[in-house]
């Protein structure tokens, strides 16, 4: 499968003593937050495949979607600009004017976080309602047809880049981890007991589970849901796994994959007070800067899972720090009281 080279790989594996003490496991943090510069994060691994496909199909414009402060939308917009492609983003908002057919008015757009970067690189932003978002694939398909009538060649990337093709980026990440284990960069020269990461659209989970098994990087995977519930993600991940296996015949069965939906907090992008305190304490004790939408909830979810006994004390855990810094910077007001 052809892919672009976008990720600064291998990403480092680091140890933070204070986190071992706090969580009660042997924690290895894989710095997927430094896969690149402003375009950094886990989405860059998926975009290596998705953007290669877009170029192979001679696309002139890429369309994708997400929450208003979507990291995936921002990474897609930046990479599109790097490749000379136009980009149209369908971003979900809870209130205010929306239209799937027209660019949003400047005044309706946030000034910070991911949206600042989307706008900086010139992406067209269309704000859509929660109702339209429920039909996101159809919304993007019909917008693509409209763009094609105007002479463009559209390429639609699904939410989070989470298709079988995109998930191959995380199969590769697990090969990279196996290489680090073999070089003695991960302590024992055996597979990790469990990979833990934040789950928002399922593609990372599917790729990690397939890659962990194929490359012997880890015995199991625990995906901490930041929205929706475990049964939803079981369904989504199994579809993506089948798509990936159809693309790459070398992929066997995925490693055992558990979706933990007990640490979502009040809702997507919203933390409760305990989660905020945890995010601040982790930063202060270890210099590990997590974000409130994804990675903060994932590490919090791991801490809770160890307390409940769902992850054994002393387990050798690979935590994927998947990025999200612009999302943190967009939540200064929400976090003010916890500081
Ligand atoms: C998108 C994202 C995730 C979740 O990855 P999915 O493949 O969408 O489940 C985790 N962390 C960050 C920072 C993200 O932007």
XYZ file of C-alpha atoms and ligand atoms in Angstrom:
354
model
C 0.000 0.000 0.000
C 1.449 3.352 -1.048
C 1.889 5.994 1.654
C 3.349 9.456 2.023
C 6.088 10.163 4.546
C 4.569 12.698 6.957
C 5.432 11.335 10.428
C 8.732 12.077 12.174
C 9.287 8.441 13.094
C 10.116 6.628 15.265
C 8.346 8.697 17.902
C 10.095 8.519 21.304
C 9.167 6.115 24.090
C 9.600 7.838 27.452
C 9.307 6.976 31.152
C 7.931 9.323 33.812
C 8.681 8.064 37.326
C 5.941 10.177 38.926
C 3.310 8.553 36.695
C 4.375 5.032 37.684
C 3.961 6.010 41.326
C 0.637 7.706 40.719
C -0.903 4.973 38.563
C 0.720 1.847 40.044
C 1.843 0.414 36.701
C 5.054 0.409 34.632
C 4.074 3.163 32.237
C 5.751 3.803 28.890
C 4.534 6.867 27.026
C 4.793 6.812 23.238
C 4.993 10.395 22.050
C 2.480 10.326 19.213
C 1.927 13.973 20.093
C 5.222 14.763 18.370
C 4.664 13.091 15.012
C 5.115 16.526 13.440
C 4.843 20.260 13.972
C 1.518 22.119 13.918
C 0.004 19.138 12.073
C 1.116 16.758 14.852
C -0.832 13.978 16.551
C -2.202 10.528 15.788
C -4.104 11.668 12.684
C -0.851 12.181 10.797
C -0.263 8.408 10.671
C -3.655 7.873 9.050
C -3.113 10.776 6.649
C 0.040 9.117 5.293
C -2.258 6.573 3.648
C -5.338 8.712 3.058
C -3.529 11.608 1.411
C -1.468 9.211 -0.745
C -4.789 7.801 -1.953
C -6.170 11.299 -2.570
C -3.121 12.187 -4.683
C -3.273 8.863 -6.558
C -6.875 9.689 -7.435
C -5.835 13.162 -8.631
C -7.998 14.916 -6.050
C -8.037 18.713 -6.049
C -9.998 19.133 -2.804
C -10.301 17.030 0.371
C -13.411 17.085 2.543
C -13.563 15.940 6.139
C -15.485 16.538 9.372
C -15.277 16.646 13.159
C -16.156 18.616 16.263
C -15.501 22.350 16.017
C -12.056 21.953 17.661
C -11.233 18.738 15.781
C -7.547 17.780 15.754
C -8.200 15.582 12.742
C -9.700 18.462 10.753
C -6.711 20.660 11.631
C -4.142 18.020 10.636
C -5.994 17.398 7.372
C -6.169 21.122 6.588
C -2.437 21.624 7.192
C -1.342 18.582 5.187
C -3.715 19.574 2.360
C -2.047 22.997 2.246
C 1.370 21.316 2.174
C 0.285 19.230 -0.812
C -1.378 22.099 -2.678
C -4.886 20.696 -2.207
C -7.963 22.671 -1.195
C -9.727 21.614 1.974
C -13.349 21.872 3.121
C -14.076 21.125 6.799
C -17.541 20.310 8.171
C -17.330 21.221 11.841
C -20.066 20.431 14.366
C -21.359 23.152 16.690
C -23.996 22.873 19.424
C -25.568 26.283 18.784
C -25.504 29.264 16.451
C -26.097 29.463 12.692
C -25.139 26.439 10.569
C -25.119 25.537 6.867
C -23.692 22.463 5.144
C -23.713 24.351 1.812
C -21.958 27.609 2.604
C -18.749 28.713 4.335
C -19.343 30.054 7.845
C -19.240 33.809 8.454
C -15.911 34.878 9.967
C -17.605 36.217 13.091
C -19.211 32.828 13.793
C -15.804 31.096 14.034
C -13.649 30.619 17.148
C -10.383 32.578 17.146
C -8.181 30.016 18.881
C -7.115 26.395 19.129
C -7.430 24.137 16.115
C -9.767 26.532 14.313
C -7.068 29.200 14.274
C -4.792 26.756 12.467
C -7.558 25.638 10.073
C -8.125 29.260 9.107
C -4.429 30.104 8.970
C -3.837 27.492 6.269
C -6.922 28.609 4.361
C -9.350 25.732 4.852
C -12.982 26.485 4.043
C -15.060 25.903 7.168
C -18.752 24.997 7.093
C -20.405 24.839 10.494
C -22.996 22.088 10.774
C -25.577 21.186 13.398
C -25.560 18.070 15.570
C -28.461 16.813 13.436
C -26.535 17.258 10.168
C -23.508 15.677 11.813
C -25.504 12.500 12.381
C -25.643 12.302 8.532
C -22.013 13.403 8.063
C -21.111 10.906 5.326
C -24.127 11.881 3.229
C -23.488 15.591 3.857
C -19.888 15.274 2.622
C -20.845 13.088 -0.368
C -23.395 15.618 -1.582
C -21.026 18.548 -1.031
C -18.431 16.566 -2.999
C -20.864 16.146 -5.896
C -21.558 19.868 -5.861
C -17.809 20.622 -5.957
C -17.395 18.126 -8.826
C -20.055 20.028 -10.809
C -17.816 23.072 -10.408
C -14.854 21.190 -11.918
C -13.118 19.971 -8.733
C -12.057 16.400 -7.972
C -13.264 15.802 -4.405
C -11.840 13.217 -1.972
C -13.857 12.529 1.172
C -12.005 11.485 4.326
C -14.341 9.994 6.956
C -14.559 11.305 10.533
C -11.202 10.952 12.291
C -9.645 9.418 9.162
C -11.094 6.206 10.563
C -11.381 3.833 7.612
C -9.560 0.582 6.968
C -7.022 2.520 4.885
C -6.396 5.139 7.596
C -6.065 2.498 10.302
C -3.021 1.019 8.514
C -1.083 3.952 9.953
C -1.490 2.405 13.407
C -0.520 -1.040 12.168
C 2.741 0.669 11.173
C 3.004 2.372 14.565
C 2.910 -1.048 16.243
C 5.669 -2.298 13.929
C 7.651 0.720 15.074
C 6.998 -0.218 18.735
C 8.164 -3.786 18.078
C 11.362 -2.344 16.621
C 11.852 -0.269 19.776
C 11.285 -3.360 21.958
C 13.870 -5.293 19.939
C 16.395 -2.473 20.332
C 15.980 -2.630 24.116
C 14.267 0.766 24.247
C 11.188 -0.563 26.088
C 12.670 -2.412 29.076
C 11.875 -6.101 28.708
C 12.233 -7.523 25.198
C 8.721 -8.911 25.342
C 5.367 -7.496 24.151
C 3.669 -4.887 26.346
C 0.833 -6.231 28.504
C -1.581 -3.624 27.192
C -1.714 -0.551 24.945
C -3.955 2.223 26.338
C -5.157 5.179 24.266
C -8.054 7.584 23.778
C -10.762 6.535 21.340
C -12.931 8.999 19.425
C -13.682 7.478 16.035
C -12.252 3.937 16.299
C -9.540 3.933 13.643
C -6.617 4.097 16.029
C -8.059 1.258 18.124
C -8.583 -0.955 15.064
C -5.083 -0.314 13.691
C -3.400 -0.771 17.061
C -5.215 -4.068 17.690
C -4.300 -5.396 14.233
C -0.713 -4.170 14.453
C -0.152 -5.320 18.031
C -1.054 -8.863 17.002
C 0.764 -8.851 13.665
C 4.011 -7.448 15.043
C 3.945 -8.859 18.602
C 3.993 -5.375 20.140
C 1.378 -5.930 22.861
C -0.885 -8.655 24.226
C -4.032 -6.534 24.417
C -5.506 -3.094 23.772
C -7.654 -0.881 25.984
C -9.326 2.022 24.161
C -10.773 4.663 26.484
C -13.897 6.168 24.893
C -14.241 9.970 24.959
C -17.754 9.867 23.421
C -20.374 7.212 22.594
C -20.353 3.836 24.328
C -18.453 0.570 24.157
C -21.034 -1.267 22.033
C -20.964 1.537 19.433
C -17.172 1.325 19.170
C -17.161 -2.490 19.065
C -19.355 -2.219 15.985
C -17.267 0.565 14.360
C -13.920 -1.104 15.087
C -14.993 -4.452 13.703
C -16.054 -2.770 10.445
C -12.691 -0.976 10.203
C -10.788 -4.187 11.036
C -12.558 -6.000 8.192
C -11.849 -3.152 5.768
C -8.160 -3.185 6.718
C -7.901 -6.971 6.382
C -9.409 -6.684 2.891
C -6.692 -4.163 1.942
C -3.759 -6.050 3.491
C -3.832 -9.832 3.309
C -0.944 -10.094 5.812
C -3.217 -8.915 8.651
C -4.512 -11.721 10.866
C -6.858 -11.494 13.832
C -6.571 -8.355 15.985
C -5.250 -8.498 19.559
C -7.989 -8.590 22.235
C -9.520 -5.089 22.260
C -11.565 -3.678 25.155
C -13.485 -0.390 24.943
C -13.683 1.345 28.318
C -16.565 3.846 28.345
C -16.466 4.557 32.094
C -14.267 7.679 31.962
C -16.024 9.774 29.312
C -16.987 12.392 31.880
C -19.954 14.708 31.284
C -19.646 14.649 27.478
C -17.393 15.011 24.442
C -14.838 17.736 25.136
C -16.098 18.321 28.683
C -14.267 17.177 31.837
C -15.653 16.815 35.353
C -13.775 18.393 38.271
C -11.898 15.204 39.183
C -10.686 14.842 35.598
C -9.528 18.468 35.517
C -7.637 18.044 38.800
C -6.023 14.877 37.426
C -4.918 16.672 34.231
C -3.334 19.474 36.264
C -1.646 17.119 38.753
C -0.185 14.951 35.980
C 1.266 18.054 34.316
C 2.728 19.378 37.579
C 4.162 16.096 38.843
C 5.615 14.792 35.582
C 5.618 17.504 32.928
C 3.263 15.370 30.858
C 0.909 17.822 29.175
C -2.356 16.074 28.298
C -5.445 17.562 26.626
C -8.974 17.730 28.072
C -10.752 16.070 25.126
C -8.722 12.884 24.552
C -5.456 12.095 26.303
C -6.434 13.501 29.711
C -9.493 11.252 29.806
C -7.498 8.270 28.536
C -4.845 8.441 31.262
C -7.551 9.178 33.840
C -9.409 6.113 32.549
C -6.261 4.015 32.981
C -5.847 5.237 36.576
C -9.463 4.304 37.349
C -9.083 0.922 35.612
C -6.051 0.097 37.792
C -8.005 1.087 40.917
C -10.872 -1.195 39.911
C -8.464 -4.045 39.119
C -9.376 -4.084 35.402
C -5.688 -3.441 34.650
C -3.422 -5.337 37.097
C -1.052 -3.353 39.321
C 2.500 -3.531 38.001
C 1.369 -4.221 34.415
C 3.730 -3.026 31.667
C 1.571 -0.471 29.887
C 2.166 1.416 26.640
C 0.224 4.679 26.766
C -0.190 6.414 23.404
C -0.026 10.169 23.887
C -2.016 10.959 20.759
C -1.667 14.769 20.809
C -4.393 17.399 21.121
C -2.417 20.397 22.394
C -4.439 22.942 20.330
C -7.599 21.578 21.984
C -6.074 22.281 25.416
C -5.187 25.814 24.368
C -8.817 26.362 23.316
C -10.031 25.494 26.869
C -8.282 28.109 28.986
C -11.578 29.305 30.455
C -12.829 25.801 31.291
C -9.595 24.944 33.112
C -9.068 28.272 34.882
C -10.492 27.132 38.221
C -8.387 23.976 38.355
C -5.138 25.929 38.034
C -8.602 11.789 17.122
C -7.850 11.704 18.393
C -7.883 10.529 19.176
C -8.751 9.350 18.847
O -8.361 8.633 17.718
P -9.484 7.883 16.873
O -8.733 7.116 15.871
O -10.332 8.964 16.270
O -10.294 7.028 17.795
C -7.124 10.495 20.322
N -6.390 11.558 20.701
C -6.353 12.701 20.000
C -5.542 13.826 20.526
C -7.076 12.813 18.816
O -7.047 13.953 18.123
